[in-house]
Amino acid sequence: MRLPQARLDQVLDRFHEVEARMGSATDGAEIVRLSKEHAELKPVVDAVQGLARARAEMADLEAMTADPEMAAMAEEELRALNDRLPELEREVALLLAPRDADENASAVLEVRAGTGGDEAALFAGDLFRMYSRYASTRGWRIELDSATEGDAGGYKEIIATVTGEGVFGRLKFESGVHRVQRVPTTESQGRIHTSAATVAVLPEVEDVEIEIHDKDIRIDTFRASGSGGQHVNTTDSAVRITHLPTGIMVTSSEKSQHVNRDKAMKNLRVRLYDMQRQAKDLARSDSRKSQVGSGDRSERIRTYNYPQGRVSDHRINLTLHSLPQIMEGDIDPLLNALIAEDQAARLADLEAEFG
């Protein structure tokens, strides 16, 4: 892809403008905003400048081929540079391609048992453990927001906040229906059952203003059910908030009602923001539908087949015969393939834009 010089100059001009404004800004909020934009532009500018140096070097080498004494050496270096240039251009193109504004955000991870009864709850527990182990390898922090355990183990529903750099960008394509095929431990006949769990990954964006009016919410308190003994709540501390215009309902059941209200409001903002994101994704999909999809939670995205030891992602027709490793949290091969597919789609958009 031959990137137009005017587009590259535009990036450089904006970077220099931001640097100049940072030097004169006195307002704290503006300094924070400019610093964030500067940090986002810096890797793009570095790549653009690297590409510019390579293009200039190519022009010099082409001129040197006219010199009989320098021609052989210049042609050899020119061949090497010609091999390297497409990768440099691809790197810049990826950085210039439209990207998710929430790529670097932390995320709220929700796993819910679907069809399959007790086995679905057990599978939801397995999925949450898989993501927890993966988060640990990335140095991310997981904070449990709420959990409803299954009768035979696992979870009917579990919600957690995953905090770290780039969490949403890595996990966002996990949203959807995950299907498992295996023999349940409760099955005496050894028959393979199919169960499902749904996963939702929502960006947690702190600096996005979501306006919530008091008249639009109803707050209820209730006694949360504990696990017995000293863990049973003796006061009505659990909080349920219902957003009346959308019907979204969020709960939190820590021991402090004040903490519960704060957590529930945070989760409500996350869900309202996610609704806005989904509306934008739907609008974009009218012009171009990526194979990876936009995180439609009703879409069956993956199957985990235990008898054959394989995991298949149906969106990109990828099958890996490493199910045990994947369930232990080694999900980078899946995530990398999904991200690569998304990058290809974004590059196609950019190529269409440049003609």
mmCIF file of C-alpha atoms in Angstrom, residues 40-184:
data_model
loop_
_atom_site.group_PDB
_atom_site.id
_atom_site.type_symbol
_atom_site.label_atom_id
_atom_site.label_comp_id
_atom_site.label_asym_id
_atom_site.label_seq_id
_atom_site.Cartn_x
_atom_site.Cartn_y
_atom_site.Cartn_z
ATOM 1 C CA GLU A 40 -1.017 8.111 21.304
ATOM 2 C CA LEU A 41 0.606 9.994 18.414
ATOM 3 C CA LYS A 42 4.244 9.298 19.385
ATOM 4 C CA PRO A 43 4.465 5.692 18.069
ATOM 5 C CA VAL A 44 2.673 6.759 14.867
ATOM 6 C CA VAL A 45 5.115 9.631 14.333
ATOM 7 C CA ASP A 46 8.115 7.381 15.017
ATOM 8 C CA ALA A 47 6.876 4.920 12.385
ATOM 9 C CA VAL A 48 6.102 7.691 9.880
ATOM 10 C CA GLN A 49 9.572 9.185 10.333
ATOM 11 C CA GLY A 50 11.152 5.741 9.926
ATOM 12 C CA LEU A 51 9.256 5.268 6.664
ATOM 13 C CA ALA A 52 10.322 8.732 5.467
ATOM 14 C CA ARG A 53 13.979 7.895 6.139
ATOM 15 C CA ALA A 54 13.636 4.627 4.211
ATOM 16 C CA ARG A 55 12.032 6.375 1.234
ATOM 17 C CA ALA A 56 14.764 9.033 1.221
ATOM 18 C CA GLU A 57 17.436 6.344 1.404
ATOM 19 C CA MET A 58 15.820 4.567 -1.534
ATOM 20 C CA ALA A 59 15.986 7.741 -3.637
ATOM 21 C CA ASP A 60 19.682 8.156 -2.775
ATOM 22 C CA LEU A 61 20.463 4.531 -3.661
ATOM 23 C CA GLU A 62 18.632 4.799 -6.974
ATOM 24 C CA ALA A 63 20.764 7.828 -7.820
ATOM 25 C CA MET A 64 23.921 5.928 -6.846
ATOM 26 C CA THR A 65 23.166 3.123 -9.333
ATOM 27 C CA ALA A 66 24.154 5.548 -12.100
ATOM 28 C CA ASP A 67 27.731 5.616 -10.714
ATOM 29 C CA PRO A 68 29.679 2.641 -12.163
ATOM 30 C CA GLU A 69 31.874 2.398 -9.058
ATOM 31 C CA MET A 70 28.930 2.431 -6.638
ATOM 32 C CA ALA A 71 26.316 0.639 -8.727
ATOM 33 C CA ALA A 72 26.882 -2.935 -7.439
ATOM 34 C CA MET A 73 26.780 -1.947 -3.775
ATOM 35 C CA ALA A 74 23.823 0.404 -4.313
ATOM 36 C CA GLU A 75 21.803 -2.268 -6.125
ATOM 37 C CA GLU A 76 22.418 -4.787 -3.317
ATOM 38 C CA GLU A 77 21.294 -2.308 -0.641
ATOM 39 C CA LEU A 78 18.365 -1.292 -2.825
ATOM 40 C CA ARG A 79 17.138 -4.896 -3.042
ATOM 41 C CA ALA A 80 17.324 -5.225 0.749
ATOM 42 C CA LEU A 81 15.447 -1.957 1.226
ATOM 43 C CA ASN A 82 12.809 -2.977 -1.310
ATOM 44 C CA ASP A 83 12.199 -6.109 0.729
ATOM 45 C CA ARG A 84 11.881 -4.102 3.955
ATOM 46 C CA LEU A 85 9.778 -1.203 2.683
ATOM 47 C CA PRO A 86 6.392 -3.026 2.404
ATOM 48 C CA GLU A 87 6.596 -4.063 6.059
ATOM 49 C CA LEU A 88 7.398 -0.474 7.094
ATOM 50 C CA GLU A 89 4.427 0.782 5.083
ATOM 51 C CA ARG A 90 2.172 -1.882 6.602
ATOM 52 C CA GLU A 91 3.267 -0.878 10.106
ATOM 53 C CA VAL A 92 2.410 2.761 9.413
ATOM 54 C CA ALA A 93 -0.870 1.808 7.739
ATOM 55 C CA LEU A 94 -1.961 -0.198 10.778
ATOM 56 C CA LEU A 95 -1.200 2.745 13.043
ATOM 57 C CA LEU A 96 -3.161 5.076 10.746
ATOM 58 C CA ALA A 97 -6.112 2.719 10.249
ATOM 59 C CA PRO A 98 -9.268 3.503 12.233
ATOM 60 C CA ARG A 99 -8.854 1.890 15.637
ATOM 61 C CA ASP A 100 -11.055 1.261 18.625
ATOM 62 C CA ALA A 101 -10.961 4.255 20.957
ATOM 63 C CA ASP A 102 -11.296 1.865 23.913
ATOM 64 C CA GLU A 103 -8.413 -0.390 22.850
ATOM 65 C CA ASN A 104 -6.304 0.321 25.948
ATOM 66 C CA ALA A 105 -9.162 0.335 28.450
ATOM 67 C CA SER A 106 -9.735 -2.028 31.338
ATOM 68 C CA ALA A 107 -12.860 -4.172 31.004
ATOM 69 C CA VAL A 108 -15.801 -5.726 32.761
ATOM 70 C CA LEU A 109 -15.918 -9.479 32.095
ATOM 71 C CA GLU A 110 -19.260 -11.270 32.384
ATOM 72 C CA VAL A 111 -19.684 -15.042 32.043
ATOM 73 C CA ARG A 112 -23.151 -16.612 32.255
ATOM 74 C CA ALA A 113 -24.320 -20.195 31.998
ATOM 75 C CA GLY A 114 -26.533 -20.814 28.967
ATOM 76 C CA THR A 115 -28.312 -23.953 27.828
ATOM 77 C CA GLY A 116 -27.232 -27.140 29.538
ATOM 78 C CA GLY A 117 -28.216 -26.846 33.199
ATOM 79 C CA ASP A 118 -25.532 -27.831 35.730
ATOM 80 C CA GLU A 119 -23.039 -28.614 32.975
ATOM 81 C CA ALA A 120 -23.440 -25.089 31.552
ATOM 82 C CA ALA A 121 -22.672 -23.605 34.981
ATOM 83 C CA LEU A 122 -19.580 -25.821 35.294
ATOM 84 C CA PHE A 123 -18.437 -24.686 31.829
ATOM 85 C CA ALA A 124 -19.001 -21.023 32.778
ATOM 86 C CA GLY A 125 -16.711 -21.661 35.740
ATOM 87 C CA ASP A 126 -14.100 -23.232 33.459
ATOM 88 C CA LEU A 127 -14.214 -20.216 31.139
ATOM 89 C CA PHE A 128 -13.850 -17.755 33.999
ATOM 90 C CA ARG A 129 -10.873 -19.739 35.309
ATOM 91 C CA MET A 130 -9.356 -19.684 31.801
ATOM 92 C CA TYR A 131 -9.647 -15.891 31.597
ATOM 93 C CA SER A 132 -8.367 -15.489 35.171
ATOM 94 C CA ARG A 133 -5.249 -17.502 34.390
ATOM 95 C CA TYR A 134 -4.691 -15.535 31.191
ATOM 96 C CA ALA A 135 -5.070 -12.249 33.088
ATOM 97 C CA SER A 136 -2.471 -13.445 35.583
ATOM 98 C CA THR A 137 0.070 -14.094 32.796
ATOM 99 C CA ARG A 138 -0.492 -10.536 31.513
ATOM 100 C CA GLY A 139 -0.110 -8.945 34.938
ATOM 101 C CA TRP A 140 -3.734 -7.779 34.983
ATOM 102 C CA ARG A 141 -5.743 -7.507 38.197
ATOM 103 C CA ILE A 142 -9.157 -9.176 38.575
ATOM 104 C CA GLU A 143 -11.696 -7.860 41.072
ATOM 105 C CA LEU A 144 -14.871 -9.886 41.539
ATOM 106 C CA ASP A 145 -18.029 -7.762 41.282
ATOM 107 C CA SER A 146 -20.694 -10.433 41.791
ATOM 108 C CA ALA A 147 -21.163 -14.178 41.450
ATOM 109 C CA THR A 148 -24.027 -16.660 41.592
ATOM 110 C CA GLU A 149 -22.774 -20.204 42.027
ATOM 111 C CA GLY A 150 -24.269 -23.204 40.229
ATOM 112 C CA ASP A 151 -25.957 -25.988 42.166
ATOM 113 C CA ALA A 152 -23.270 -28.503 41.155
ATOM 114 C CA GLY A 153 -20.384 -26.029 41.029
ATOM 115 C CA GLY A 154 -19.242 -23.407 38.561
ATOM 116 C CA TYR A 155 -21.317 -20.273 38.109
ATOM 117 C CA LYS A 156 -24.752 -19.366 36.854
ATOM 118 C CA GLU A 157 -23.314 -15.866 36.504
ATOM 119 C CA ILE A 158 -20.017 -14.230 37.406
ATOM 120 C CA ILE A 159 -18.985 -10.621 36.795
ATOM 121 C CA ALA A 160 -15.517 -9.194 37.380
ATOM 122 C CA THR A 161 -13.513 -6.090 36.537
ATOM 123 C CA VAL A 162 -10.215 -6.799 34.787
ATOM 124 C CA THR A 163 -7.812 -3.892 35.244
ATOM 125 C CA GLY A 164 -4.680 -3.377 33.183
ATOM 126 C CA GLU A 165 -3.225 -1.869 30.022
ATOM 127 C CA GLY A 166 -4.957 -3.034 26.851
ATOM 128 C CA VAL A 167 -7.394 -5.465 28.495
ATOM 129 C CA PHE A 168 -10.346 -4.579 26.271
ATOM 130 C CA GLY A 169 -8.218 -4.607 23.114
ATOM 131 C CA ARG A 170 -7.096 -8.182 23.834
ATOM 132 C CA LEU A 171 -10.409 -9.610 25.048
ATOM 133 C CA LYS A 172 -13.109 -7.746 23.123
ATOM 134 C CA PHE A 173 -13.582 -10.485 20.520
ATOM 135 C CA GLU A 174 -14.416 -13.003 23.264
ATOM 136 C CA SER A 175 -17.977 -11.661 23.480
ATOM 137 C CA GLY A 176 -20.504 -14.207 22.255
ATOM 138 C CA VAL A 177 -21.749 -17.748 22.827
ATOM 139 C CA HIS A 178 -19.117 -20.362 23.720
ATOM 140 C CA ARG A 179 -20.202 -23.985 23.201
ATOM 141 C CA VAL A 180 -18.729 -27.051 24.902
ATOM 142 C CA GLN A 181 -19.007 -30.685 23.848
ATOM 143 C CA ARG A 182 -17.958 -33.188 26.517
ATOM 144 C CA VAL A 183 -19.107 -36.000 28.786
ATOM 145 C CA PRO A 184 -20.434 -34.466 32.043
#
